[in-house]
Short mmCIF file of C-alpha atoms and ligand atoms in Angstrom, two decimals:
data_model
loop_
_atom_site.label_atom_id
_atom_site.label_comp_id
_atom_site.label_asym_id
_atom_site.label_seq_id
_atom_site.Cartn_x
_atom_site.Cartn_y
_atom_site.Cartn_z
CA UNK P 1 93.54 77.72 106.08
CA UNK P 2 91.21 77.48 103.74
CA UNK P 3 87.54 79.98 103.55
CA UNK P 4 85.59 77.44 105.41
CA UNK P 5 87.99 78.29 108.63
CA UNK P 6 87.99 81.77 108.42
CA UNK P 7 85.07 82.55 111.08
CA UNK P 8 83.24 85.29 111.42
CA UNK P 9 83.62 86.65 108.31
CA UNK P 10 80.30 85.55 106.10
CA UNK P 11 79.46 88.50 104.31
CA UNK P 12 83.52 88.85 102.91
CA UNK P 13 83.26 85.66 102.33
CA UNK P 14 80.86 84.88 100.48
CA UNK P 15 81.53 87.89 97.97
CA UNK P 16 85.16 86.39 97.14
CA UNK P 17 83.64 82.94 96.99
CA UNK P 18 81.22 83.86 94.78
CA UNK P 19 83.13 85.70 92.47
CA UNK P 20 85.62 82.87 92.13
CA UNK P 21 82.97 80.57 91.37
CA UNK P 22 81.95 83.11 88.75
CA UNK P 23 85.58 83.75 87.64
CA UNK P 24 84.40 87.66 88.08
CA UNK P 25 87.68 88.67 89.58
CA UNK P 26 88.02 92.55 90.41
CA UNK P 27 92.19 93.77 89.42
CA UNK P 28 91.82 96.11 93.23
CA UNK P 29 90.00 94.89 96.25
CA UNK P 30 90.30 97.07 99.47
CA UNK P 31 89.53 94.91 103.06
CA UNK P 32 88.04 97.40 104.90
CA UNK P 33 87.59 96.95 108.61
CA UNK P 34 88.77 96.80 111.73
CA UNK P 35 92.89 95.36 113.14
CA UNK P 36 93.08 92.08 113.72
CA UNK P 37 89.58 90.32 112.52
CA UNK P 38 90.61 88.03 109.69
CA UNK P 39 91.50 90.91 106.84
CA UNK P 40 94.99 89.35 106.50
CA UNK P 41 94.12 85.91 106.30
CA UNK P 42 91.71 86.40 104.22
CA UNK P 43 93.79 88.29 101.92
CA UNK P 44 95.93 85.27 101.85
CA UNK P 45 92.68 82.74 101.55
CA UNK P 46 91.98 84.60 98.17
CA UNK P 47 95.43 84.58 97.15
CA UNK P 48 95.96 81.03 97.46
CA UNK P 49 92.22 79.96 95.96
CA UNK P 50 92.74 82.04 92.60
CA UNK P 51 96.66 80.32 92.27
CA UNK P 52 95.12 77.23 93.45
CA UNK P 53 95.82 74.43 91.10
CA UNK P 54 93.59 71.87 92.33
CA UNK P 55 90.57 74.19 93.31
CA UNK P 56 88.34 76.76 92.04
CA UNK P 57 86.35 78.13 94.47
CA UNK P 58 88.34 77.67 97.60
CA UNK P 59 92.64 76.71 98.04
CA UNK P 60 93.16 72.92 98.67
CA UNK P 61 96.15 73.70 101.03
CA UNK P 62 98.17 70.35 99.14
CA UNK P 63 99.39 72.14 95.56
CA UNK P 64 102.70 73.44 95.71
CA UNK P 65 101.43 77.14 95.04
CA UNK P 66 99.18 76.71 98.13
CA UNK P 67 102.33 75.52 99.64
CA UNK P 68 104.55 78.16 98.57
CA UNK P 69 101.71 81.33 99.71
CA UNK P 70 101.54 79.56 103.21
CA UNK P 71 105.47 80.26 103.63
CA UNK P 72 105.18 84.11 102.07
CA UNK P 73 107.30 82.35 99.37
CA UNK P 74 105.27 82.61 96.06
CA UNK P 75 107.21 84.77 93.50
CA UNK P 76 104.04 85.94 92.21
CA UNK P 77 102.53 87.14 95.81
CA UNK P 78 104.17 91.01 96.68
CA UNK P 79 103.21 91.68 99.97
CA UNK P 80 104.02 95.70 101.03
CA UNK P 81 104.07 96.70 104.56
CA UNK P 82 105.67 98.68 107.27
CA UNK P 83 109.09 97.60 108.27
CA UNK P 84 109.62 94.28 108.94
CA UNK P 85 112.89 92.48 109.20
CA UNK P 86 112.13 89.24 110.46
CA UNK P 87 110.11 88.17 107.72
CA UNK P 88 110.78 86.10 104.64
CA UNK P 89 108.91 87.88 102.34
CA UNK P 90 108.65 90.56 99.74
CA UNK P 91 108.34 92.99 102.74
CA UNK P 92 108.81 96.74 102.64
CA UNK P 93 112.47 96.51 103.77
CA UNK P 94 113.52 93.85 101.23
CA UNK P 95 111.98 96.54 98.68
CA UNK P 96 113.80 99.62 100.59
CA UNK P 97 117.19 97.55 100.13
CA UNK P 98 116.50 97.13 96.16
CA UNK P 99 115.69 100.41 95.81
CA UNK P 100 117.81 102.10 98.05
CA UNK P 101 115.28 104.08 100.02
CA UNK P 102 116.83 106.20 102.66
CA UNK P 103 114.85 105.33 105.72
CA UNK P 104 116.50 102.71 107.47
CA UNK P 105 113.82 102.71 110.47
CA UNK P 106 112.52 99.60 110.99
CA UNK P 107 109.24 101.04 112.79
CA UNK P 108 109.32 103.34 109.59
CA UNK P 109 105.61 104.76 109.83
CA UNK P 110 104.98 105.15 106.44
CA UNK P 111 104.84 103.32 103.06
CA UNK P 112 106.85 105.77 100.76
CA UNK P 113 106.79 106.11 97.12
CA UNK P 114 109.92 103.98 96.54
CA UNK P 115 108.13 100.71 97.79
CA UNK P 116 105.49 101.57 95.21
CA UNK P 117 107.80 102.12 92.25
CA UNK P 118 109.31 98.74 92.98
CA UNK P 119 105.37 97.14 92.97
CA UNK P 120 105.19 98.68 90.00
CA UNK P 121 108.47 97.27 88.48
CA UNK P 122 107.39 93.96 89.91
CA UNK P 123 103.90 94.14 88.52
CA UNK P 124 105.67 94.66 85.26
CA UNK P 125 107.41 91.31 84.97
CA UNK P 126 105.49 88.23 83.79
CA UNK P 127 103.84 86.21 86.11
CA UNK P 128 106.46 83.69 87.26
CA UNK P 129 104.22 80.37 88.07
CA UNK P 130 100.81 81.68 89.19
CA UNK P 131 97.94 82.14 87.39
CA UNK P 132 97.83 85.81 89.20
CA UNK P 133 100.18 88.03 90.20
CA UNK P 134 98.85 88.99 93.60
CA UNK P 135 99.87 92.21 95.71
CA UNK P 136 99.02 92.47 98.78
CA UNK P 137 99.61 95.59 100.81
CA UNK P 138 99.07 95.87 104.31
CA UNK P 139 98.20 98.88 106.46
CA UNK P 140 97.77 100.78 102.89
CA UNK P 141 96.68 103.93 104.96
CA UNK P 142 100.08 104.12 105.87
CA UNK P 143 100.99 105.16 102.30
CA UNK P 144 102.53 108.66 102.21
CA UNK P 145 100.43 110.84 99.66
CA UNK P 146 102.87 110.73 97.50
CA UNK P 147 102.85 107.06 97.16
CA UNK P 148 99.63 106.82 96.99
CA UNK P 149 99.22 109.50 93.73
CA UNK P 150 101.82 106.89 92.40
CA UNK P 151 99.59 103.98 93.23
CA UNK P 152 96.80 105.99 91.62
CA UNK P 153 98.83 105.63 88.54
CA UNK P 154 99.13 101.82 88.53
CA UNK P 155 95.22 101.69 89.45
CA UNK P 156 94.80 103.48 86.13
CA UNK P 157 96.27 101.01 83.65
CA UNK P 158 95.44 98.22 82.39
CA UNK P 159 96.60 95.14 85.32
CA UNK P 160 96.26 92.07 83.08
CA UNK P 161 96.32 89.07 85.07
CA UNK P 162 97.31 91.21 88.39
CA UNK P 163 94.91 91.02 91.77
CA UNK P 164 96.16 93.87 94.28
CA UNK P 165 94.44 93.64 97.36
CA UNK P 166 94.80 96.83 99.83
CA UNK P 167 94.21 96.07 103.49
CA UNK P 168 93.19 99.22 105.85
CA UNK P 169 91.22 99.83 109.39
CA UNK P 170 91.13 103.41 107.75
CA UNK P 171 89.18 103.80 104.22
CA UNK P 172 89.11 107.37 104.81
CA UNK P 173 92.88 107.56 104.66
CA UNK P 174 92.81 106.59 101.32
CA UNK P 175 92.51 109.18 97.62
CA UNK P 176 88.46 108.66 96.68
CA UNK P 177 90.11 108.63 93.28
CA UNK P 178 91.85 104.82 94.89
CA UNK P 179 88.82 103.73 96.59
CA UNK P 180 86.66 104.76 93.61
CA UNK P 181 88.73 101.85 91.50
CA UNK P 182 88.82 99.52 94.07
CA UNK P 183 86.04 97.07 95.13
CA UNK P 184 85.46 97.46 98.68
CA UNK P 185 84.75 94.08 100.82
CA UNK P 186 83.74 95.15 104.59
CA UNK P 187 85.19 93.69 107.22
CA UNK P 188 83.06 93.55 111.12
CA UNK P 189 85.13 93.32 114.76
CA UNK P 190 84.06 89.46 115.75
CA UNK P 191 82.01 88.63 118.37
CA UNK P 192 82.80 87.43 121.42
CA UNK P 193 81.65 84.14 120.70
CA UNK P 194 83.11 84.09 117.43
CA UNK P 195 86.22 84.30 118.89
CA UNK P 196 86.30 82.49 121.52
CA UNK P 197 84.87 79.31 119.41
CA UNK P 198 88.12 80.47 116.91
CA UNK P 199 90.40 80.18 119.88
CA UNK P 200 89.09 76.63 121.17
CA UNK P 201 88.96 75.01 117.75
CA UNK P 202 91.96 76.40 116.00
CA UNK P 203 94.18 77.17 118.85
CA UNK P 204 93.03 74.54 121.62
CA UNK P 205 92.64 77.11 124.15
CA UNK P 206 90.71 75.89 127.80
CA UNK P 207 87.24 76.96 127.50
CA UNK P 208 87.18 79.08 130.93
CA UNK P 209 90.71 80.54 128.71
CA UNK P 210 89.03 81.60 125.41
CA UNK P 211 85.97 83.03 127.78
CA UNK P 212 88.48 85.76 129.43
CA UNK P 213 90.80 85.84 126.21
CA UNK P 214 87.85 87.02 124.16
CA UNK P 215 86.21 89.03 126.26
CA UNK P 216 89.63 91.07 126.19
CA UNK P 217 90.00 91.40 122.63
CA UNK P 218 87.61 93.16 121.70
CA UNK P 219 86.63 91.40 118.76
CA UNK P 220 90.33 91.26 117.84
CA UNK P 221 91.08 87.86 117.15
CA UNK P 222 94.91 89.06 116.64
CA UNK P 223 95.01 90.89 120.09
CA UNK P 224 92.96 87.55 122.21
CA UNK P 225 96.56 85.62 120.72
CA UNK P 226 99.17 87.81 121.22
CA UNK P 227 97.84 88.48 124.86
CA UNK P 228 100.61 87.77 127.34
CA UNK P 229 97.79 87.43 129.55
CA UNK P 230 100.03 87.30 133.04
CA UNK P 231 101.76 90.51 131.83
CA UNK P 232 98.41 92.09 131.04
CA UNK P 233 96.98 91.05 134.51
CA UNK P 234 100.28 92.45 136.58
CA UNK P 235 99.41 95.32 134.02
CA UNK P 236 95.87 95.71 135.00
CA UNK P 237 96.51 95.46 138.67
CA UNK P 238 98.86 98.69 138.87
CA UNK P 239 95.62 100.27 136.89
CA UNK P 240 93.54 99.59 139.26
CA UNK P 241 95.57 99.97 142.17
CA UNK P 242 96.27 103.79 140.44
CA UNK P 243 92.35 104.33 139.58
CA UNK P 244 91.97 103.41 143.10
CA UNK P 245 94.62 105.66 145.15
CA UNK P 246 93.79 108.20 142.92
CA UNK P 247 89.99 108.09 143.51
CA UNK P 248 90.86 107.89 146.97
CA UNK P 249 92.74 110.97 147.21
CA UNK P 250 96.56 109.27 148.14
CA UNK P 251 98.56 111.59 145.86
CA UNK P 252 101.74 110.54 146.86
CA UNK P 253 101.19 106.79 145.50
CA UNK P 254 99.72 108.61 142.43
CA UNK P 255 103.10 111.13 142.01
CA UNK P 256 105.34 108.33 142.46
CA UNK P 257 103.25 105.84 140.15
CA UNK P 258 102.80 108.49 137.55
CA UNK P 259 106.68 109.20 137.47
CA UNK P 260 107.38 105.42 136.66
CA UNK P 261 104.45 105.08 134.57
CA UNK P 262 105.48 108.02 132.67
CA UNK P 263 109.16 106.63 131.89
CA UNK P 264 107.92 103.61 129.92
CA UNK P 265 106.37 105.66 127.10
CA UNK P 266 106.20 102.63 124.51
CA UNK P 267 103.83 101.22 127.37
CA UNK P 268 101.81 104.37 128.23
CA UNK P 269 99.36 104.59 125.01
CA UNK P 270 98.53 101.03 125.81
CA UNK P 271 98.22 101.66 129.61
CA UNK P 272 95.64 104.89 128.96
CA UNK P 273 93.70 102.70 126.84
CA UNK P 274 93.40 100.39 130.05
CA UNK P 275 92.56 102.82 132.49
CA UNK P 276 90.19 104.19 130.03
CA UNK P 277 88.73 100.60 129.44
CA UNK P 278 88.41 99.91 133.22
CA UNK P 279 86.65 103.48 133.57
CA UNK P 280 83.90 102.31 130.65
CA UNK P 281 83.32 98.94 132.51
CA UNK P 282 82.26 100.97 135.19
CA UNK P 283 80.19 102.64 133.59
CA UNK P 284 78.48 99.49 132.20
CA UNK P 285 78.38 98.07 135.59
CA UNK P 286 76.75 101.31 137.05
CA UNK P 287 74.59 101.58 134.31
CA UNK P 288 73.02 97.70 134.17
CA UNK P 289 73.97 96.45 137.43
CA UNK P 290 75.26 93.21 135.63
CA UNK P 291 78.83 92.12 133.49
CA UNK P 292 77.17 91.41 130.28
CA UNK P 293 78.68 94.44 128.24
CA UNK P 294 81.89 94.11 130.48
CA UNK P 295 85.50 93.71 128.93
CA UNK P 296 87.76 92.62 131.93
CA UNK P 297 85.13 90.50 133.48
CA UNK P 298 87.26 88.39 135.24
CA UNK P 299 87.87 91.39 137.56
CA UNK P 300 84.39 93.02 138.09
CA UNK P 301 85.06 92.90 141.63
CA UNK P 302 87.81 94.89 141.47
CA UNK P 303 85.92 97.41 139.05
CA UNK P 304 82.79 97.54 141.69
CA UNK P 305 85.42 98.63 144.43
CA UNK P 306 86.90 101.08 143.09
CA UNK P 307 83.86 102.94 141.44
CA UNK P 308 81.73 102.30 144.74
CA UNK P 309 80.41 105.69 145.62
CA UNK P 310 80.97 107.48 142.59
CA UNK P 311 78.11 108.39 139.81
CA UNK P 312 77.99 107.51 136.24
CA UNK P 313 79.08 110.79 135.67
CA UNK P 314 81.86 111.20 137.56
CA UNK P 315 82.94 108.24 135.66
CA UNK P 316 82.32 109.64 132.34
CA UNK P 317 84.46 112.99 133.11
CA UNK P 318 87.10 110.73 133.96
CA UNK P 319 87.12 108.58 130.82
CA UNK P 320 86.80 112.17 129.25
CA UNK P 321 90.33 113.17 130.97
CA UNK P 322 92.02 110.16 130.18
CA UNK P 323 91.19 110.35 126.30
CA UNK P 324 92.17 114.02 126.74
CA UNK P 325 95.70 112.79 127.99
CA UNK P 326 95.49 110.70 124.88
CA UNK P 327 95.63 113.51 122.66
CA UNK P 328 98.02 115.42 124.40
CA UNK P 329 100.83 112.73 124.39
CA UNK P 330 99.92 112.09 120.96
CA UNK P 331 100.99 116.15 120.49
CA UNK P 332 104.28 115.15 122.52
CA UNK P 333 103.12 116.85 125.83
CA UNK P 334 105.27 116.26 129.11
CA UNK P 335 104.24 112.71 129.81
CA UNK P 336 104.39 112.81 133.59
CA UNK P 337 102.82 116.21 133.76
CA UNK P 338 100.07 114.94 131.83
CA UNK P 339 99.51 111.83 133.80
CA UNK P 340 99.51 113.46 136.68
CA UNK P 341 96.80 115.99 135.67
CA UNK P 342 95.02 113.23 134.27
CA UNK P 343 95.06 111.42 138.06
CA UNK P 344 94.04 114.89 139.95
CA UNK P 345 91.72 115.29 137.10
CA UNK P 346 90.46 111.80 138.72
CA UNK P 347 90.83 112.49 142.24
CA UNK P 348 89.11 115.51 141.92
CA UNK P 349 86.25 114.81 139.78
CA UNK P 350 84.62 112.25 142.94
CA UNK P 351 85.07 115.60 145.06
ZN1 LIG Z 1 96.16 74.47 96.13
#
């Protein structure tokens, strides 16, 4: 996957091109931007093009070190990241196991100062084959502070032939002091159209597919293909069967539905955001009378059913309870108390 299929992306792009072409090569890059819309790949697109042995300015995909990047198998490419077991690579686990870090949680939730002592051991050693010794870690906001006053530490001297690339949605998360030594490549959410042409040309996706798929994503390119899209429909049904009982005052569908809904809580974040996505389409409907700024298109109908009757701002208190429940699960509240609130909260804000 070389630049030129990396879509979407022309302003990152043509930064990293041109500073390969220049052989101006910054030792800390952070790809700033949103999940899921190319950061990764890209990452790996730069990675590749300055080990590249046959090209300058882009990877040619052919040499072995191209080879060996595309299988997470260079010895000069660290990747860090949350827990990941399934994975070839240099992943945080493999480092955990070297280093004997404690936390044997695979959904461990932070990056913790042990992975970074072993990036640092790593960056130590001589480069093994490539021309650069390339880190590459993921979801650095995830980096405990103590890590990251660590990483501060490798920021600070010298990195001779060493490229470390951090990759966050979150800039913010990060020490000043780290961004401050780090050049900072912006990342945008892709358009629609971006990815939907991504998902017919690379993937081979139906047209009338990719339409729905990336209206979905919301200009996540990583959440239009790892859509289980008949899941997500069954998904969206009990939604907006639940906006729609609710709206219509029959609390004992809403009780029962909030007491299943509310044992699943790996599924309940994801299901708020739903409701709350449904609610905002709503709006947009109410508001324009078309489905141009729509999400779930494919089930406007649906959407002008259930909302029929109500006013844009009985709408917008809604979507105002249901990021409210948001908050309070995130603070460990009583899920189905807080559900059902929400629901009344619903019910009674059309009365
Ligand atoms: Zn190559």
């Amino acid at each position: 996957m070389s630049f030129n299929n990396i879509l979407g992306q022309e302003r990152a792009k043509k930064i990293l091109i041109n500073s390969l072409i220049k052989g101006n090569i910054s030792h800390a890059y952070i790809f700033a931007g949103p999940e899921e819309v190319g950061k990764k790949l890209t990452a790996l697109t730069f990675a590749k093009a300055l080990n590249c042995i046959n090209g300058k300015e882009d990877c040619c995909e052919e040499c072995l070190s191209c080879k060996k990047i595309n299988s997470l198998n260079h010895p000069d490419l660290i990747i860090i990241r949350k827990g990941d077991e399934n994975t070839k690579i240099n992943t945080i686990s493999d480092i955990k196991r070297d280093f004997g870090d404690e936390d044997k949680d695979k959904e461990s939730k932070s990056i913790k100062i042990g992975a970074i002592r072993e990036l640092q051991r790593r960056l130590s050693l001589k480069s093994y084959e490539g021309k650069k010794k390339l880190a590459i870690i993921d979801n650095a906001e995830d980096m405990t502070r103590e890590a990251l006053n660590s990483f501060l530490k490798t920021l600070e001297e010298p990195l001779g032939e060493t490229v470390i690339i951090l990759i966050t949605s979150n800039t913010h998360s990060l020490l000043p002091t780290v961004v401050s030594r780090c050049q900072v490549i912006k990342f945008n959410p892709l358009s629609d159209e971006h990815i939907k042409e991504i998902l017919i040309k690379n993937y081979k996706f139906s047209e009338n597919d990719a339409s729905t798929l990336s209206s979905l994503s919301k200009g996540r390119l990583g959440s239009a293909l790892s859509m289980d899209y008949e899941s997500f429909c069954k998904f969206r049904e009990d939604a907006l069967k639940l906006l729609g009982s609710s709206i219509k005052g029959d609390l004992e569908y809403v009780f029962t539905e909030s007491k299943r809904l509310s044992s699943d809580k790996d599924k309940l974040p994801q299901f708020l955001d739903l409701v709350a996505d449904l609610l905002r389409d709503a709006v947009a409907i109410k508001g324009i009378g078309t489905d141009e700024n729509v999400i779930n298109k494919d089930v406007s109908d649906k959407i002008r059913g259930f909302s029929d009757g109500l006013h844009i701002h009985n709408i917008l208190n809604m979507v105002d309870s249901v990021q409210q429940t948001k908050s309070l699960l995130d603070r460990n509240a009583n899920h189905q108390l807080a559900i059902e609130v929400m629901m009344l909260n619903i019910a009674g804000g059309y009365r």
